[in-house]
Coordinates of C-alpha atoms and ligand atoms in Angstrom, one line a residue:
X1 CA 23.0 17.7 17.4
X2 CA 20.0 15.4 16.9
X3 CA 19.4 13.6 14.4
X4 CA 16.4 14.8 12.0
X5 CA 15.4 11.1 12.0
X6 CA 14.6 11.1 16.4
X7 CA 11.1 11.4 16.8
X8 CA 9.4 13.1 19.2
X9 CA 9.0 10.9 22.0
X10 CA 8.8 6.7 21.3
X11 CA 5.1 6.1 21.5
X12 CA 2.3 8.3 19.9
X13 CA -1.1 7.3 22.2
X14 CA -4.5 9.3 22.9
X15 CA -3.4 11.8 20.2
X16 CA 0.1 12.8 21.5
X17 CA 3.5 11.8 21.4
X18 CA 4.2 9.8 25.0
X19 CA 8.0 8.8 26.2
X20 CA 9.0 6.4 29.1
X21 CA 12.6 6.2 29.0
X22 CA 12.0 3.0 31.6
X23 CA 12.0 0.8 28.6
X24 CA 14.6 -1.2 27.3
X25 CA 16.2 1.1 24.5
X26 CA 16.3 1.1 20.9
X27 CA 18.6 2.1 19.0
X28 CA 18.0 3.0 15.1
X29 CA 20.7 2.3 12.7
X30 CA 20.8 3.8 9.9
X31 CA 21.8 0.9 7.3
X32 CA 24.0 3.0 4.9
X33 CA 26.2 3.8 7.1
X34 CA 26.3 1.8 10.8
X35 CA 25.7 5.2 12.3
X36 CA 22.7 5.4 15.0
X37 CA 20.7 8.1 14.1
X38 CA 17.9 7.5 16.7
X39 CA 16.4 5.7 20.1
X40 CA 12.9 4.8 21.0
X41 CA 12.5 3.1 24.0
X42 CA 10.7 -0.2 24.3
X43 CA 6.8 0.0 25.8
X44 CA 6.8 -0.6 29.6
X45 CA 3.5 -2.1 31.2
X46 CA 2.5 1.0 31.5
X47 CA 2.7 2.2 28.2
X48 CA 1.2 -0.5 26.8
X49 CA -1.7 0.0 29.5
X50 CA -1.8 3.4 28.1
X51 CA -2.5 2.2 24.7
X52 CA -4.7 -0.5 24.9
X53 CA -7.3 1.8 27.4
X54 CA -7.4 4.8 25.6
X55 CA -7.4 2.8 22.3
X56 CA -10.2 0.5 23.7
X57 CA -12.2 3.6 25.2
X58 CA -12.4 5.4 21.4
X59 CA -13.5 2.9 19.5
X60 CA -17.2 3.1 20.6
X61 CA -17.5 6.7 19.6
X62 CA -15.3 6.4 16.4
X63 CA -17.8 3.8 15.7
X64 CA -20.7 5.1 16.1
X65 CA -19.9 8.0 13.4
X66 CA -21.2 7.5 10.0
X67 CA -18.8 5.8 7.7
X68 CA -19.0 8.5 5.6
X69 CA -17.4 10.6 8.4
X70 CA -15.2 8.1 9.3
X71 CA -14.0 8.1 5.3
X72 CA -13.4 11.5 5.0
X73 CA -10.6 11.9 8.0
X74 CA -8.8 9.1 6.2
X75 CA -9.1 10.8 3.5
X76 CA -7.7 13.8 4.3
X77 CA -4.8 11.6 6.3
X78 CA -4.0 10.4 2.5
X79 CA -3.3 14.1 1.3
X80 CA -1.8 15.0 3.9
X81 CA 0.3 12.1 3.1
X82 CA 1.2 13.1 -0.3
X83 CA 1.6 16.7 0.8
X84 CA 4.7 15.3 3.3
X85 CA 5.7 12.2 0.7
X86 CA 9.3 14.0 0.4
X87 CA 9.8 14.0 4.0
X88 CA 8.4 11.0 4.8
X89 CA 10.3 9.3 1.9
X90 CA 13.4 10.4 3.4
X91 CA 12.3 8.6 7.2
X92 CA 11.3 5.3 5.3
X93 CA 15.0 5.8 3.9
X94 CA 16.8 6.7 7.1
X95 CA 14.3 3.8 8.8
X96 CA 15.2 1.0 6.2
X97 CA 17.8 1.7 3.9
X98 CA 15.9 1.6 1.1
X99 CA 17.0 3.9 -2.1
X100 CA 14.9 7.0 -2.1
X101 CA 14.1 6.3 -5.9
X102 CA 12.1 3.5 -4.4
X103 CA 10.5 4.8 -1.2
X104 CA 9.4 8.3 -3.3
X105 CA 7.1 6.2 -5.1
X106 CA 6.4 2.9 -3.1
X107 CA 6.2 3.5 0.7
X108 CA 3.9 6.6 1.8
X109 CA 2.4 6.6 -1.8
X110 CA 1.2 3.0 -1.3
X111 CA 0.0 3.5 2.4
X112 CA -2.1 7.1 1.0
X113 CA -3.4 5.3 -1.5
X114 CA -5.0 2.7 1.4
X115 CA -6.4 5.6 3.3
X116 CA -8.1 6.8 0.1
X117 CA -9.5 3.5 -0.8
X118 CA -10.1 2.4 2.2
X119 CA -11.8 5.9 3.1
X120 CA -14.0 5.7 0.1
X121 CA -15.0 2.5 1.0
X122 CA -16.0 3.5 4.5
X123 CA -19.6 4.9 3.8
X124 CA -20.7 2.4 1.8
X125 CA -20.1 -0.7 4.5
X126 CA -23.8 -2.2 4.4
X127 CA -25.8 -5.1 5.2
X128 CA -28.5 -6.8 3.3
X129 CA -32.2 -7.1 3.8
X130 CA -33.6 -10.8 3.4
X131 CA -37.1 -11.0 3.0
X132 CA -38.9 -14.1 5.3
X133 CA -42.2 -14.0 4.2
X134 CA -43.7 -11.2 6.0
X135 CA -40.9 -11.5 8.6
X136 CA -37.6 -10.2 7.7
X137 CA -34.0 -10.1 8.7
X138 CA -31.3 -7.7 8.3
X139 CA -27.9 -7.9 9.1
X140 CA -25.7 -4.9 9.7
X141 CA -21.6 -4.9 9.3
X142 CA -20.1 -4.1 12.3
X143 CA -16.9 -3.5 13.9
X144 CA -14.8 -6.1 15.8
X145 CA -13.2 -3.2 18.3
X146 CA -9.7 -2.6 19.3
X147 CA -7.5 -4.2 16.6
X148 CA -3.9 -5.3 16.9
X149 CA -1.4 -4.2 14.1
X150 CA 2.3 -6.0 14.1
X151 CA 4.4 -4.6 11.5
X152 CA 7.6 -6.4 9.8
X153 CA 10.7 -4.5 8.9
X154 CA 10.6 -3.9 5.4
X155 CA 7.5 -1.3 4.9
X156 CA 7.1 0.6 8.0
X157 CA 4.8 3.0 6.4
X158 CA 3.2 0.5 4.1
X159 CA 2.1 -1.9 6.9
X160 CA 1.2 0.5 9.1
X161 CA -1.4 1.8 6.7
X162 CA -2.6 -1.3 5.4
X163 CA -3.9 -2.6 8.6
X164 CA -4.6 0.7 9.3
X165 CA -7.0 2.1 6.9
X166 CA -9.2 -1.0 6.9
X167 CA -9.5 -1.5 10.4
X168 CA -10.2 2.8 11.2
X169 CA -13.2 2.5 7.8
X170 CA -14.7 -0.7 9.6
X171 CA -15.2 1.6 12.9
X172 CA -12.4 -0.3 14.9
X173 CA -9.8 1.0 16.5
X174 CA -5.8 -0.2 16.4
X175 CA -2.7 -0.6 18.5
X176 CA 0.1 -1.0 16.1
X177 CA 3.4 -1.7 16.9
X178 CA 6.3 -1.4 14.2
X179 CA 9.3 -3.9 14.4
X180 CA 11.8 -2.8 16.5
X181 CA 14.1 -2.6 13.4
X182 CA 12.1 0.1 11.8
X183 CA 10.2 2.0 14.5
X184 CA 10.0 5.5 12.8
X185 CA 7.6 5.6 10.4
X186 CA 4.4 3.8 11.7
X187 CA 4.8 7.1 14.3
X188 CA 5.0 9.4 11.5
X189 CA 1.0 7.4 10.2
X190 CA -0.3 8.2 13.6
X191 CA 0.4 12.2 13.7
X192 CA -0.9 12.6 10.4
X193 CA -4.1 10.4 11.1
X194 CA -4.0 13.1 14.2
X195 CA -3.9 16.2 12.3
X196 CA -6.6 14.4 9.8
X197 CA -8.9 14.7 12.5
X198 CA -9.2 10.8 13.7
X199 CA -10.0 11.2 17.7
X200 CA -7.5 10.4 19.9
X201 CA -6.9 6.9 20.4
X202 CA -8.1 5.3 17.6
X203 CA -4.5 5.0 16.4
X204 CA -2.1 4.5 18.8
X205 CA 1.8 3.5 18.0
X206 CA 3.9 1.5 20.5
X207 CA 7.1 0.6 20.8
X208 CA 8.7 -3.0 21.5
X209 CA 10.0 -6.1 20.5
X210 CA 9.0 -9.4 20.7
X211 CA 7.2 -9.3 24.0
X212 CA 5.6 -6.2 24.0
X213 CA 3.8 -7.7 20.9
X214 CA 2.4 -10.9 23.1
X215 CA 1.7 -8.8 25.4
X216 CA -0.5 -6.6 22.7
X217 CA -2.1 -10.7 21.6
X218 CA -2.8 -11.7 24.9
X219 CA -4.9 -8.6 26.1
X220 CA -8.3 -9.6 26.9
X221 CA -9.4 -6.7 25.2
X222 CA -8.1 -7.0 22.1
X223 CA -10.6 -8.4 19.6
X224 CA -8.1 -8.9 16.5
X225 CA -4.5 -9.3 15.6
X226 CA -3.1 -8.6 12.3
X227 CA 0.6 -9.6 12.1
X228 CA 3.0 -9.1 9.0
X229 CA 6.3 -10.9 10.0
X230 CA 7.7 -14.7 9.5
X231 CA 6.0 -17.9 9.5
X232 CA 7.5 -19.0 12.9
X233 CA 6.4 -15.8 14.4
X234 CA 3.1 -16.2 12.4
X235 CA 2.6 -19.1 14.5
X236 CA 3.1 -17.7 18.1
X237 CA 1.1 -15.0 17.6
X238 CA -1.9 -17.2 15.7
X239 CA -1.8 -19.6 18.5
X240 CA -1.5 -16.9 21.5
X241 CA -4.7 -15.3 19.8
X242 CA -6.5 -18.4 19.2
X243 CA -6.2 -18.6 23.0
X244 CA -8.8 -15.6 23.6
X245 CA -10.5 -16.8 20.2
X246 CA -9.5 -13.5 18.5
X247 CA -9.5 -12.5 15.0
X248 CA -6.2 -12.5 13.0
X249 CA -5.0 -11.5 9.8
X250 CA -1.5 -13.1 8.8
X251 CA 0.8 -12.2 6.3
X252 CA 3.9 -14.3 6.3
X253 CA 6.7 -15.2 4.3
X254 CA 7.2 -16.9 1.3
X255 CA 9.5 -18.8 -1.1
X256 CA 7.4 -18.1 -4.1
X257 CA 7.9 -19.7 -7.9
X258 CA 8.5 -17.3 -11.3
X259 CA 7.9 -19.4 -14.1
X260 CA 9.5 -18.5 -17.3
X261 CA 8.2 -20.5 -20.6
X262 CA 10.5 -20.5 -23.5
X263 CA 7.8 -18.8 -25.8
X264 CA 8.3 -16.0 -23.1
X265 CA 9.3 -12.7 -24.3
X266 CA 13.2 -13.0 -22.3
X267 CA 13.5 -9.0 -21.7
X268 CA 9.9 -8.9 -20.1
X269 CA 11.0 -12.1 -17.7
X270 CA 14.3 -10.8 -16.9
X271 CA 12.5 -7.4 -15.7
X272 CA 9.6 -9.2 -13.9
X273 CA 13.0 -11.7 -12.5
X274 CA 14.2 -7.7 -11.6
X275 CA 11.9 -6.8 -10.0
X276 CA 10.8 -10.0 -8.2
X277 CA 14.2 -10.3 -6.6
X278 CA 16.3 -7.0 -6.5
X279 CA 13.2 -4.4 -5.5
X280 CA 14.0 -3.4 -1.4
X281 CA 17.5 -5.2 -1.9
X282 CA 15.6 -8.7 -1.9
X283 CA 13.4 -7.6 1.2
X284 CA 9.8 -8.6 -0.1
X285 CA 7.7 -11.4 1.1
X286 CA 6.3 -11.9 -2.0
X287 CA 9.0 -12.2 -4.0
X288 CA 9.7 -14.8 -7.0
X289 CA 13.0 -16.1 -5.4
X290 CA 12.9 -19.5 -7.3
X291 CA 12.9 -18.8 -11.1
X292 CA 12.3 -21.3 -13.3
X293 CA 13.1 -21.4 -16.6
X294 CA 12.7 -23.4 -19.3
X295 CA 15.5 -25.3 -20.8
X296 CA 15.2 -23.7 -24.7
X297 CA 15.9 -19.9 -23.8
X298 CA 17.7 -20.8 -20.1
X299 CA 21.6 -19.3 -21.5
X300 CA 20.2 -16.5 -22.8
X301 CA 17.9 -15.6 -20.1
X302 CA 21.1 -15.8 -17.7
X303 CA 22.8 -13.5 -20.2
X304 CA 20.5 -10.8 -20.0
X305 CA 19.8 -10.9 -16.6
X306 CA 23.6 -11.0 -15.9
X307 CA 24.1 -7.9 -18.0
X308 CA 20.9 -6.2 -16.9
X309 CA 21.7 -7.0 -13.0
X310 CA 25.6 -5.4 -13.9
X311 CA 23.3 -1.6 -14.0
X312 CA 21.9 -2.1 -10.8
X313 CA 23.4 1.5 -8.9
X314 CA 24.8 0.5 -5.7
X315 CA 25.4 3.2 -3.1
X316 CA 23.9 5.4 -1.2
X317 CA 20.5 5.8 -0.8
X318 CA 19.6 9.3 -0.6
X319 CA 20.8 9.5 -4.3
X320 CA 18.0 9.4 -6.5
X321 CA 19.8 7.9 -9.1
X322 CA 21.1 4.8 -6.6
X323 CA 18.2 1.9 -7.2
X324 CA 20.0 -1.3 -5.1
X325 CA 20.5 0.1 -1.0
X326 CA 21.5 -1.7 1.6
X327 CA 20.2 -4.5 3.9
X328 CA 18.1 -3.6 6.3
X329 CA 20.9 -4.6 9.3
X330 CA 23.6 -5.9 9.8
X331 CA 22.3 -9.6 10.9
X332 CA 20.1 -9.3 8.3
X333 CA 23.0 -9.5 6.4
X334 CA 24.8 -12.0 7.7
X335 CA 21.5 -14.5 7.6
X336 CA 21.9 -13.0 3.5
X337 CA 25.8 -14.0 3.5
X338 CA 25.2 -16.9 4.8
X339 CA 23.0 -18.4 2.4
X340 CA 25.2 -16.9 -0.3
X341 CA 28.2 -19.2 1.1
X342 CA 25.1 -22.2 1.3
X343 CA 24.6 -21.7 -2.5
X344 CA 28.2 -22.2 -3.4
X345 CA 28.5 -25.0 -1.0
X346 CA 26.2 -26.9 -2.2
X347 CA 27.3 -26.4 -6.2
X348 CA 24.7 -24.1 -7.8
X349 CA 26.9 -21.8 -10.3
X350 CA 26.9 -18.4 -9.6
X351 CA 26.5 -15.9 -12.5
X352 CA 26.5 -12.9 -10.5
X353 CA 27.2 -10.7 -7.5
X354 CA 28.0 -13.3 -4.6
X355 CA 29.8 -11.0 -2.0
X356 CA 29.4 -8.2 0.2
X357 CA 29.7 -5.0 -1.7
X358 CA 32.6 -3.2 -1.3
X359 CA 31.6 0.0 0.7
X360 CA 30.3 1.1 4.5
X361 CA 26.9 0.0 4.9
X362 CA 25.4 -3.5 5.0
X363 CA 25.5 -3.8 1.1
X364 CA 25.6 -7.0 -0.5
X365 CA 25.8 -7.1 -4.1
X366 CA 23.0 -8.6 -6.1
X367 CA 23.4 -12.2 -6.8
X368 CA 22.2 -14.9 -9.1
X369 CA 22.4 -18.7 -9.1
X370 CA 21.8 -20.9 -11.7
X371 CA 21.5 -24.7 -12.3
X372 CA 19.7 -24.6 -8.4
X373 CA 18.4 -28.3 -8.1
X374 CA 14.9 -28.5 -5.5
X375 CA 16.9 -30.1 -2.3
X376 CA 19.6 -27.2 -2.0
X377 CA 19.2 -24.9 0.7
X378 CA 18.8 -21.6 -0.9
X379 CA 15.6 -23.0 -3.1
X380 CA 13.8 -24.2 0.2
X381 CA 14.2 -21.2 2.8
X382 CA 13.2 -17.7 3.0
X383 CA 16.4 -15.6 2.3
X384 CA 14.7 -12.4 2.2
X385 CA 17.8 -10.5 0.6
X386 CA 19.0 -10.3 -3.2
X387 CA 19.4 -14.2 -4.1
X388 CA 17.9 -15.3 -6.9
X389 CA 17.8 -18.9 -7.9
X390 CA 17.5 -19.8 -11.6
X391 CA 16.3 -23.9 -11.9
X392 CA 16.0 -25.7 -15.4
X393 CA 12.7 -27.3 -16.1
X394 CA 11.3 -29.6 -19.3
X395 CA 7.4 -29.6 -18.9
X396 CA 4.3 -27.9 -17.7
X397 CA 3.2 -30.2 -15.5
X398 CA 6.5 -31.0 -13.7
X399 CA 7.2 -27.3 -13.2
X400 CA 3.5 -27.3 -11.5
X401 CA 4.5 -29.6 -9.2
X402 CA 7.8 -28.6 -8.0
X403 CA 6.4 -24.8 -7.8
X404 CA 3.5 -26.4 -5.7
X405 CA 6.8 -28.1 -3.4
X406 CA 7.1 -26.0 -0.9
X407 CA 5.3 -25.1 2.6
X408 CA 5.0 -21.6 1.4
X409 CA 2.1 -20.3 -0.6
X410 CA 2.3 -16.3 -0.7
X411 CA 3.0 -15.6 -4.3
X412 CA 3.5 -16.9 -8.2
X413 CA 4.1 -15.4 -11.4
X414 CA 3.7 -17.3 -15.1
X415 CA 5.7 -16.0 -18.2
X416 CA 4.4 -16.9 -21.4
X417 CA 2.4 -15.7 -24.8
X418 CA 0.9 -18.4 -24.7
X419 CA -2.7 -17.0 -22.9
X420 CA -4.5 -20.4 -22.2
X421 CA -1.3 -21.7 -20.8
X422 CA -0.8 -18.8 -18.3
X423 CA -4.3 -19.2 -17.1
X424 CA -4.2 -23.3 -16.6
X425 CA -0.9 -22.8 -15.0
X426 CA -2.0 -20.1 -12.5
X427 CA -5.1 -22.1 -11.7
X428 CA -2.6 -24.9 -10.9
X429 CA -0.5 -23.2 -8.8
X430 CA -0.9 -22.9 -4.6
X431 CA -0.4 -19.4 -4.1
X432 CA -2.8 -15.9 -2.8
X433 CA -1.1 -13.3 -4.7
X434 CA -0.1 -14.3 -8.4
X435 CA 1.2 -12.7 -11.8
X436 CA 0.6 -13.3 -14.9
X437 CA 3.9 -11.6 -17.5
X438 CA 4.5 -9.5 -14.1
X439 CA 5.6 -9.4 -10.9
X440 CA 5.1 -8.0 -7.8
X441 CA 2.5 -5.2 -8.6
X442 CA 0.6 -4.2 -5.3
X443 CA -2.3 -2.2 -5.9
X444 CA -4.7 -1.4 -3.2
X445 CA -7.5 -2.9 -5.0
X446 CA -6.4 -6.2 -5.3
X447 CA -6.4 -8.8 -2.4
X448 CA -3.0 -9.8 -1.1
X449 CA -2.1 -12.6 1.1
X450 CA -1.0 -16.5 0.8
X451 CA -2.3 -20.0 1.1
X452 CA -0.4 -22.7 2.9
X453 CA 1.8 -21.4 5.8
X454 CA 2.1 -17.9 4.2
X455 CA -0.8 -16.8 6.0
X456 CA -4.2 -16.3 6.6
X457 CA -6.9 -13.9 5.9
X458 CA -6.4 -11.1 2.9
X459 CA -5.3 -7.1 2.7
X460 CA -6.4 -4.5 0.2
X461 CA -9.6 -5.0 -1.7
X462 CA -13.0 -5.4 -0.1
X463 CA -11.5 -8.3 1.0
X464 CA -9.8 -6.8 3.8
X465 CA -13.0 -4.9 5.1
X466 CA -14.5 -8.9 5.8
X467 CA -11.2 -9.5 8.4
X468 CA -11.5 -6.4 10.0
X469 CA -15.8 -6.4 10.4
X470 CA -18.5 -9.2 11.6
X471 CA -21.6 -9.3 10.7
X472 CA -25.0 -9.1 12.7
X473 CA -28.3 -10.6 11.4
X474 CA -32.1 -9.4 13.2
X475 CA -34.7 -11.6 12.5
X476 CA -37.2 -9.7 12.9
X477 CA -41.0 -11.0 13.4
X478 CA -44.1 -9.1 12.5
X479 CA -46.8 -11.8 13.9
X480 CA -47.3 -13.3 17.1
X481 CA -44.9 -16.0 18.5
X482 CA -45.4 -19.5 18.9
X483 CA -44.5 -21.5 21.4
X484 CA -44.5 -25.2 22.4
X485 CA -46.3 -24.0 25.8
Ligands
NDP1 P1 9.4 -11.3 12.5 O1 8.4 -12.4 12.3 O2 10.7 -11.5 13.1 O3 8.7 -10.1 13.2 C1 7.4 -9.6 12.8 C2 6.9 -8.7 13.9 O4 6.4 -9.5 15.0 C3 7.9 -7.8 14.6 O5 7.2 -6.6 14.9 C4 8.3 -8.5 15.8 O6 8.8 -7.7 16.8 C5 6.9 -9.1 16.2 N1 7.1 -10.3 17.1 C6 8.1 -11.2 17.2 N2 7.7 -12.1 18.1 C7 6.5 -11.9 18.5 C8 5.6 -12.5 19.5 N3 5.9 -13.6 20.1 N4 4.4 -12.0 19.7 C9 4.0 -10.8 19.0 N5 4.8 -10.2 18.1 C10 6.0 -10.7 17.9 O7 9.5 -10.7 11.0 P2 10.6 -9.7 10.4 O8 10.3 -8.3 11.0 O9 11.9 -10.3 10.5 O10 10.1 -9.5 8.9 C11 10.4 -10.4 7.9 C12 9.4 -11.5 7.7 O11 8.1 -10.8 7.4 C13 9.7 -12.3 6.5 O12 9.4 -13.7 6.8 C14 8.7 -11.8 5.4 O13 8.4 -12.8 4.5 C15 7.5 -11.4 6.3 N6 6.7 -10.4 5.5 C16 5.5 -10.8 5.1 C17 4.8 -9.9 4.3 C18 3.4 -10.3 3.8 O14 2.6 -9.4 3.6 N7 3.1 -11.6 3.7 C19 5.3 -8.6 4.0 C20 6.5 -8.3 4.6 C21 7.2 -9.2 5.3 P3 10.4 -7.4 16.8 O15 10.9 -7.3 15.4 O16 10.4 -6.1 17.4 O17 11.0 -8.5 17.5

């Protein structure tokens, strides 16, 4: 019997769902278990033809509607949204592993609550009038055209919507094609935009790995490129769209700092530790994977999070009361594992977790390191998995700087009652998206995106409505005109 997690066909283009079982397939695990519950089938050239014409041959129209227009189908896409959020929690599950006590409020939640903003936002896109004497000149916001969305593995719906809803509000158009990992759900954003009433085209979903996405970047067509995925891939797809002096947005990876000050209040920072680490089994770009924490409250610290990171329910995700799933694959795993083994190699003390977790499923427990010195492996690369290192620090301005040590700059979060040393810290440290006694919070109001090699260009806010629009200034001249001859 199928699976209630196959889609319809692989691809969703011009408005309907398109197969071409000549592409390489893909199959979708579902992490919990090791059991495939799905195929798609990578985009052929002709598929990818498909998309990029019909996509490409909306725009204009979609464009040329008022914004207010425009705002109301994605606004209706967002209710329609939360009308399905049950059923499309349970995909995000079956697509990622994630516990359905996180993706019920955190996956199509987040991406309706894009489509609303970002659809609000949508008739109010103006330019500005600049008085010249009695000349003038006016500038209008346009769109760029047929945007380019490249999705990582970890928020299928999420990302989908993100680049998404901005793009669609500007008057663009977008290709989007979901990691191979987690094809499902970026399908699921494109019917409902569909039934919303967006015309077909405007958002069309593809299939693919690797090349299919160059293939996407290299398109004369294409006028923009929005990738969420790692910094080496960051830097293929920035370069290969430099090439045709495109547009990009890109959101990368990140090995961001969490510093705790011993005036701190400890149950606060363990939580914001919590959920800076553990949230998505580890899988977040911006999480605060190297915690630093001042010497004075550093054992008791440990001994809270130890004991609060023993509650973490392990098992299977489509129990509500389970809040730690699985990794997202198995080599995603075994990258995780891997480090795990680095850590103890290389001396940090574990306090917690350290294994695999004792069950089907790509489950590894939750773990935490302490005494994790700069140099060792795990406090330099991206794990992206449940590893949290705990380093000691003495001062301010030595934590500054080894926070600041690092090629990354996606995220940082500050502990402390102390309100004029959380701001000077903050200002001090080299990072887009930062905290101050929280972590991780994601709100579609506020920019996201990193400094350094985490990326370039920002999502959410009115920021994200600059990266997906251009502007056009008229001077415009009321007298006659002189000339030289
Ligand atoms: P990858 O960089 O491996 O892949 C990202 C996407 O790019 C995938 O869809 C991938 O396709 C595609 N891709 C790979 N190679 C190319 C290419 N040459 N041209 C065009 N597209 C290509 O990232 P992961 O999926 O492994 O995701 C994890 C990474 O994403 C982490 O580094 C994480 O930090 C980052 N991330 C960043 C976020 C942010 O907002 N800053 C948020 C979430 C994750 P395929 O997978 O099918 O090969």
């Amino acid at each position: 019997m199928t699976h209630p997690a196959q889609p319809k066909a692989s691809h969703f283009i011009n408005g309907e769902y398109v197969e071409d079982t000549g592409g390489t397939p893909i199959p979708v695990i579902y992490a919990a278990t090791g059991e495939q519950i799905a195929t798609v089938y990578a985009a052929t050239p002709a598929i990818v033809e498909q998309a990029l014409s019909t996509s490409k041959a909306a725009q204009k129209e979609w464009a040329k509607m008022t914004g207010t227009e425009r705002g109301r189908i994605l606004r209706r896409a967002a209710d329609i949204m939360r009308e399905r959020n049950h059923e499309l929690s349970v995909l995000e599950t079956y697509d990622t592993g994630k516990p359905l006590q996180e993706t019920l409020v955190a996956d199509a939640t987040s991406g309706a609550d894009a489509l609303e903003y970002f659809g609000g936002l949508a008739g109010s896109l103006t330019g500005e009038h600049i008085p010249m004497g009695e000349d003038w000149v006016y500038t209008k916001r346009e769109a760029l055209g047929l945007c380019v969305g490249i999705g990582a593995w970890n928020y299928p719906t999420q990302i989908a919507c993100w680049k998404g809803a901005p793009a669609l509000a500007c008057g663009n158009s977008m290709v989007f094609k979901p990691s191979e990992t987690t094809p499902l759900c970026a399908l699921k954003v494109a019917e409902i935009l569909h039934e919303a009433g967006a015309p077909a085209g405007i958002y069309n979903v593809i299939q693919g790995m690797g090349e299919v996405g160059g293939a996407l970047v290299t398109d004369p067509r294409v006028d923009k490129v929005s990738l969420t995925g790692s910094v080496p891939t960051g830097k293929k797809v920035y370069a290969a769209a430099a090439e045709g002096m495109k547009h990009v947005t890109m959101e990368l990876g990140g090995k961001s700092p969490l510093i705790i000050f011993d005036d701190a209040d400890v149950d606060n920072a363990v939580g914001g530790a919590i959920n800076g680490n553990f949230y998505s089994s580890g899988q977040v770009c911006s999480n605060g994977t190297r915690v630093f924490v001042q010497k004075g409250i550093k054992e008791r610290f440990l001994a809270c999070l130890a004991e609060r990171t023993g509650n973490a329910v392990i098992g299977d995700p489509m129990d509500e009361t389970t809040s730690f799933g699985p990794m997202v694959t198995e080599n995603q795993m075994n990258i995780v594992l891997g480090y795990i083994e680095k850590g103890k190699e290389e001396g940090a003390r574990l306090i917690c977790g350290g294994e695999r977790a004792d069950m089907d499923g790509y489950y590894i427990q939750p773990t935490v390191f302490a005494d994790v010195t700069d140099d060792m492996t795990i406090a330099r690369e991206e794990i992206f998995g449940p590893v949290m290192s705990v380093l000691d620090f003495d001062t301010e301005e030595e934590v500054i700087a080894r926070a600041n040590d690092t090629e990354f700059g996606l995220s940082a979060g500050v502990f402390t009652n102390d309100f004029s040393r959380a701001h000077r810290v903050i200002d001090q440290l080299e990072a887009g998206s930062c905290f101050i006694n929280s972590y991780n919070d994601a709100p579609v109001e506020a920019p996201f995106g990193g400094v350094k090699a985490s990326g370039v260009g920002r999502e959410n806010s009115k920021e994200a409505i600059k990266h997906f629009s251009q502007v056009k200034s008229v001077y415009v001249r009321m007298g006659d005109v002189e000339a030289a001859f």
